[in-house]
Coordinates of C-alpha atoms in Angstrom, one line a residue:
M1 CA 0.0 0.0 0.0
M2 CA 1.4 3.4 -1.0
R3 CA 1.9 6.2 1.4
S4 CA 0.6 9.7 0.6
L5 CA 4.0 11.0 -0.5
E6 CA 4.5 8.1 -2.8
R7 CA 0.9 8.6 -4.2
H8 CA 1.7 12.3 -4.8
A9 CA 4.8 11.3 -6.8
V10 CA 2.8 8.9 -9.0
I11 CA 0.0 11.4 -9.5
L12 CA 2.4 14.1 -10.6
G13 CA 4.1 11.7 -12.9
L14 CA 0.8 10.8 -14.6
L15 CA -0.1 14.5 -15.0
R16 CA 3.2 15.1 -16.8
Q17 CA 2.5 12.2 -19.2
Q18 CA -1.1 13.4 -19.9
E19 CA -2.4 16.9 -19.7
H20 CA -5.6 15.8 -17.9
V21 CA -6.0 12.7 -15.8
T22 CA -9.2 11.4 -14.2
I23 CA -9.5 10.5 -10.6
E24 CA -10.3 6.9 -11.6
A25 CA -7.1 6.6 -13.5
M26 CA -5.1 8.0 -10.6
A27 CA -6.8 5.6 -8.2
A28 CA -5.9 2.6 -10.4
A29 CA -2.3 3.7 -10.8
C30 CA -1.9 4.1 -7.0
D31 CA -4.1 1.1 -6.0
A32 CA -6.1 3.5 -3.8
S33 CA -9.7 4.4 -3.3
L34 CA -11.3 7.4 -5.0
Q35 CA -11.7 9.1 -1.6
T36 CA -8.0 8.8 -0.9
I37 CA -7.1 10.3 -4.3
R38 CA -9.5 13.2 -3.7
R39 CA -7.7 13.9 -0.4
D40 CA -4.4 13.7 -2.2
L41 CA -5.6 16.1 -4.9
N42 CA -6.9 18.5 -2.2
Q43 CA -3.4 18.6 -0.6
L44 CA -1.6 19.0 -4.0
S45 CA -4.0 21.8 -4.9
E46 CA -3.4 23.6 -1.6
D47 CA 0.4 23.3 -2.3
G48 CA -0.1 24.9 -5.7
R49 CA 1.0 21.9 -7.7
V50 CA -2.2 20.8 -9.4
V51 CA -5.5 22.4 -10.5
R52 CA -8.6 20.4 -9.8
Y53 CA -11.6 20.1 -12.0
H54 CA -14.7 17.9 -11.8
G55 CA -13.5 14.3 -12.1
G56 CA -9.8 15.0 -12.4
A57 CA -6.9 17.4 -12.3
R58 CA -4.1 18.9 -14.3
L59 CA -0.7 20.4 -13.4
A60 CA -0.5 23.9 -12.2
D61 CA 1.7 26.1 -14.3
L62 CA 4.5 26.2 -11.7
A63 CA 4.5 22.4 -11.4
R64 CA 5.2 22.0 -15.1
T65 CA 8.8 23.2 -14.6
A66 CA 9.4 21.6 -11.2
T67 CA 12.5 19.4 -12.0
Y68 CA 12.5 17.9 -8.5
E69 CA 8.9 16.7 -9.0
V70 CA 9.7 15.1 -12.3
R71 CA 12.5 13.1 -10.7
S72 CA 10.6 12.2 -7.6
A73 CA 7.7 10.8 -9.7
S74 CA 10.0 8.2 -11.4
H75 CA 10.8 4.7 -10.2
V76 CA 9.0 5.4 -6.8
R77 CA 8.7 1.7 -5.8
E78 CA 12.3 1.1 -6.6
K79 CA 13.4 4.1 -4.6
V80 CA 11.3 3.0 -1.6
A81 CA 12.8 -0.5 -1.7
A82 CA 16.3 0.9 -1.6
G83 CA 15.3 3.2 1.2
Q84 CA 13.8 0.4 3.3
L85 CA 17.1 -1.6 2.8
L86 CA 19.2 1.5 3.9
A87 CA 17.2 1.7 7.1
R88 CA 18.1 -2.0 7.9
L89 CA 21.7 -1.4 7.1
I90 CA 22.4 1.8 9.1
P91 CA 23.3 0.9 12.7
D92 CA 21.4 2.4 15.6
G93 CA 23.4 5.2 17.1
A94 CA 25.2 6.0 13.9
S95 CA 26.1 9.5 12.6
L96 CA 25.6 10.3 8.9
F97 CA 25.4 12.9 6.3
L98 CA 22.3 12.7 4.1
A99 CA 22.6 14.4 0.7
G100 CA 20.0 15.9 -1.5
G101 CA 17.6 14.3 -4.0
S102 CA 14.3 12.6 -4.2
T103 CA 15.7 9.1 -3.5
L104 CA 17.1 10.2 -0.1
A105 CA 14.0 12.2 0.7
L106 CA 12.0 8.9 0.4
A107 CA 14.7 7.0 2.3
A108 CA 14.4 9.5 5.2
Q109 CA 10.9 8.1 5.9
E110 CA 12.4 4.7 6.3
L111 CA 15.3 5.9 8.5
R112 CA 12.7 6.8 11.2
A113 CA 12.7 3.1 12.0
C114 CA 16.3 3.5 13.3
E115 CA 17.2 4.7 16.8
R116 CA 19.5 7.5 18.1
L117 CA 20.8 8.7 14.7
T118 CA 22.7 11.9 14.2
V119 CA 21.8 13.3 10.8
V120 CA 23.4 16.2 9.1
T121 CA 21.6 17.1 5.9
N122 CA 21.2 19.6 3.1
N123 CA 18.0 17.8 2.0
L124 CA 15.1 19.9 3.1
H125 CA 12.5 17.2 2.3
A126 CA 14.4 14.7 4.4
A127 CA 14.8 17.2 7.3
V128 CA 11.0 17.8 7.4
T129 CA 10.5 14.0 7.7
L130 CA 13.1 13.4 10.4
Y131 CA 13.0 16.5 12.6
D132 CA 10.5 15.2 15.2
K133 CA 11.8 11.7 15.5
T134 CA 12.4 11.1 19.2
G135 CA 16.1 10.3 19.9
F136 CA 17.3 11.8 16.6
D137 CA 19.7 14.8 16.4
V138 CA 19.1 16.5 13.1
C139 CA 21.2 19.4 11.8
V140 CA 20.0 21.2 8.7
L141 CA 22.8 22.8 6.7
G142 CA 22.7 26.5 5.8
G143 CA 23.4 28.0 2.4
T144 CA 21.4 28.8 -0.7
M145 CA 18.2 26.8 -1.3
R146 CA 18.0 25.1 -4.7
P147 CA 14.2 24.6 -5.4
A148 CA 15.0 22.3 -8.3
S149 CA 16.5 19.7 -6.0
G150 CA 15.1 20.7 -2.6
S151 CA 18.7 21.1 -1.4
M152 CA 20.9 23.7 0.4
I153 CA 24.1 24.4 -1.5
G154 CA 26.9 26.9 -1.6
E155 CA 30.0 27.8 0.5
D156 CA 28.1 28.1 3.7
A157 CA 26.8 24.5 3.4
V158 CA 30.3 23.2 2.6
R159 CA 31.8 25.0 5.6
M160 CA 29.3 23.5 7.9
I161 CA 29.9 20.0 6.5
E162 CA 33.6 20.4 7.1
R163 CA 33.0 20.9 10.9
Y164 CA 31.9 17.3 11.2
S165 CA 33.5 13.9 11.1
L166 CA 30.7 11.3 10.8
D167 CA 30.3 7.5 10.3
Y168 CA 28.6 7.6 6.9
A169 CA 28.0 9.9 3.9
V170 CA 24.7 8.7 2.4
I171 CA 24.6 10.1 -1.2
G172 CA 22.5 9.7 -4.3
T173 CA 23.2 10.3 -8.0
C174 CA 21.4 11.2 -11.2
G175 CA 23.4 8.6 -13.1
I176 CA 26.4 6.3 -13.2
S177 CA 28.5 6.4 -16.3
A178 CA 30.4 3.5 -17.9
D179 CA 33.7 4.7 -16.3
G180 CA 32.2 4.9 -12.8
A181 CA 31.5 8.6 -12.6
L182 CA 28.6 9.7 -10.4
L183 CA 26.7 12.3 -12.4
E184 CA 24.5 15.3 -11.5
Y185 CA 22.5 17.8 -13.6
D186 CA 23.2 20.7 -11.2
Q187 CA 26.8 21.6 -10.6
G188 CA 25.8 23.4 -7.4
L189 CA 25.1 20.0 -5.8
V190 CA 28.7 18.7 -6.3
P191 CA 30.7 20.6 -3.6
P192 CA 28.4 19.5 -0.7
I193 CA 28.5 15.9 -2.0
L194 CA 32.3 15.9 -2.2
A195 CA 32.6 17.5 1.3
M196 CA 30.3 14.8 2.8
I197 CA 32.5 12.1 1.3
A198 CA 35.7 13.7 2.6
N199 CA 34.3 14.1 6.1
A200 CA 32.8 10.6 6.5
R201 CA 34.5 7.3 7.3
Q202 CA 32.4 5.4 4.8
T203 CA 30.3 6.4 1.8
V204 CA 27.0 4.8 1.0
L205 CA 25.5 5.3 -2.5
V206 CA 21.7 4.8 -2.6
A207 CA 20.2 4.5 -6.1
D208 CA 17.8 2.3 -8.0
G209 CA 18.9 0.2 -11.0
S210 CA 17.8 2.7 -13.6
K211 CA 20.7 5.0 -12.8
F212 CA 23.2 2.9 -14.8
G213 CA 23.8 4.4 -18.2
T214 CA 21.7 7.5 -17.6
K215 CA 23.3 10.8 -18.2
G216 CA 24.1 13.9 -16.2
I217 CA 26.2 16.8 -17.1
V218 CA 28.5 17.1 -14.1
R219 CA 30.9 14.6 -12.5
A220 CA 30.3 14.7 -8.8
A221 CA 32.5 11.8 -7.6
N222 CA 33.6 8.3 -8.7
L223 CA 32.7 4.8 -7.6
E224 CA 36.2 4.6 -6.2
A225 CA 35.0 6.8 -3.3
V226 CA 32.0 4.5 -2.6
D227 CA 32.1 1.7 0.0
H228 CA 28.5 0.5 -0.2
F229 CA 25.9 0.5 -3.0
V230 CA 22.3 0.1 -1.7
T231 CA 19.8 -0.6 -4.5
D232 CA 16.5 -2.2 -5.3
R233 CA 17.8 -5.2 -7.2
A234 CA 21.1 -7.0 -7.9
P235 CA 23.0 -5.4 -10.7
E236 CA 23.8 -7.6 -13.7
G237 CA 26.2 -7.6 -16.6
A238 CA 28.3 -4.5 -17.2
A239 CA 26.8 -2.8 -14.1
A240 CA 27.9 -5.6 -11.8
E241 CA 31.3 -5.7 -13.4
L242 CA 31.7 -2.0 -12.9
L243 CA 30.9 -2.1 -9.2
A244 CA 33.2 -5.1 -8.7
R245 CA 36.1 -3.4 -10.5
H246 CA 35.8 -0.4 -8.2
G247 CA 35.6 -2.6 -5.1
V248 CA 32.0 -1.5 -4.1
E249 CA 30.1 -3.8 -1.8
V250 CA 26.6 -4.3 -3.2
H251 CA 23.5 -4.5 -1.1
P252 CA 20.4 -5.4 -3.2
A253 CA 17.0 -5.4 -1.5
G254 CA 15.6 -8.8 -0.5
L255 CA 18.8 -10.6 0.2
P256 CA 20.0 -12.0 3.6
S257 CA 22.8 -9.3 3.9
A258 CA 20.0 -6.9 5.1
D259 CA 19.9 -8.9 8.4
R260 CA 23.2 -7.2 9.4
T261 CA 24.0 -3.6 9.7
L262 CA 27.0 -2.0 7.8
D263 CA 29.1 -2.4 10.9
G264 CA 28.4 -6.2 11.0
R265 CA 25.9 -6.2 13.9
E266 CA 22.8 -8.4 13.6
R267 CA 19.6 -6.5 13.0
P268 CA 16.6 -7.9 15.0
Q269 CA 13.9 -9.1 12.7
D270 CA 11.2 -7.1 14.5
Y271 CA 13.2 -3.9 14.8
R272 CA 10.8 -2.0 12.5
N273 CA 8.0 -0.4 14.4
E274 CA 5.7 -0.1 11.4
E275 CA 2.7 1.3 13.3
N276 CA 4.6 4.2 14.8
N277 CA 6.5 4.9 11.6
R278 CA 3.4 4.9 9.5
A279 CA 1.6 7.1 12.0
H280 CA 4.3 9.9 11.5
I281 CA 4.0 9.6 7.8
D282 CA 0.3 9.8 7.8
K283 CA 0.5 12.9 10.1
N284 CA 2.9 14.8 7.9
F285 CA 1.9 13.7 4.4
Q286 CA -1.8 13.0 4.3

């Protein structure tokens, strides 16, 4: 069953494929009731992202150019699967940087299942999700807000990152090239990513399988800097060879490796408090 943030991403994706979409079509795509979709559309309308009409909706003018929304609407189930796995792998009590992007914004919802995390992030969507989790210490980096990515960037953000020395840098990417480069579309995102990598003991790349072979315009880092790759499915062929060549440990969703955290500790099978976790998500996103 999709949560509201996931349904919103699917709805916005449909509206970018077709100028007008009926409520029935949205409900079928989200496997949700018509009443649920109407509530979602009310929220999206209040946020200025869609315009409602009888029986359906269309994108608001501002939403047509919202690059972040375009990305967040793609491969939602795959991103959620990778985020759920990340939450199983991060040890309780760990400290981590959490970079920008839609994948890590969704992953932040799953990280609420962890305990006693210290999170330093430039991802405003993730910060909103995590800020009230009991036992978490969340620091939001300063700088210049980039609406297209929902991230804080600039020299102020980098200087703040350099004050820390954390366990993990959790990063995403727009694409992975054949030579192992991690690509972005926005060059302003690169300095914070590099600073996070430089000030963490290990780097964790979270990305769904569609990222291989996709194109960005700016090289952010290289797979040589990555220790762990958390993804929705096991890479095959050239992608698997590329990761092996760079010495990256691969963690695909659904395999037994998720029963242990990245530091080797066993993760209790019942550690996820789904009811409490879902209650927060419903409160903030419905």
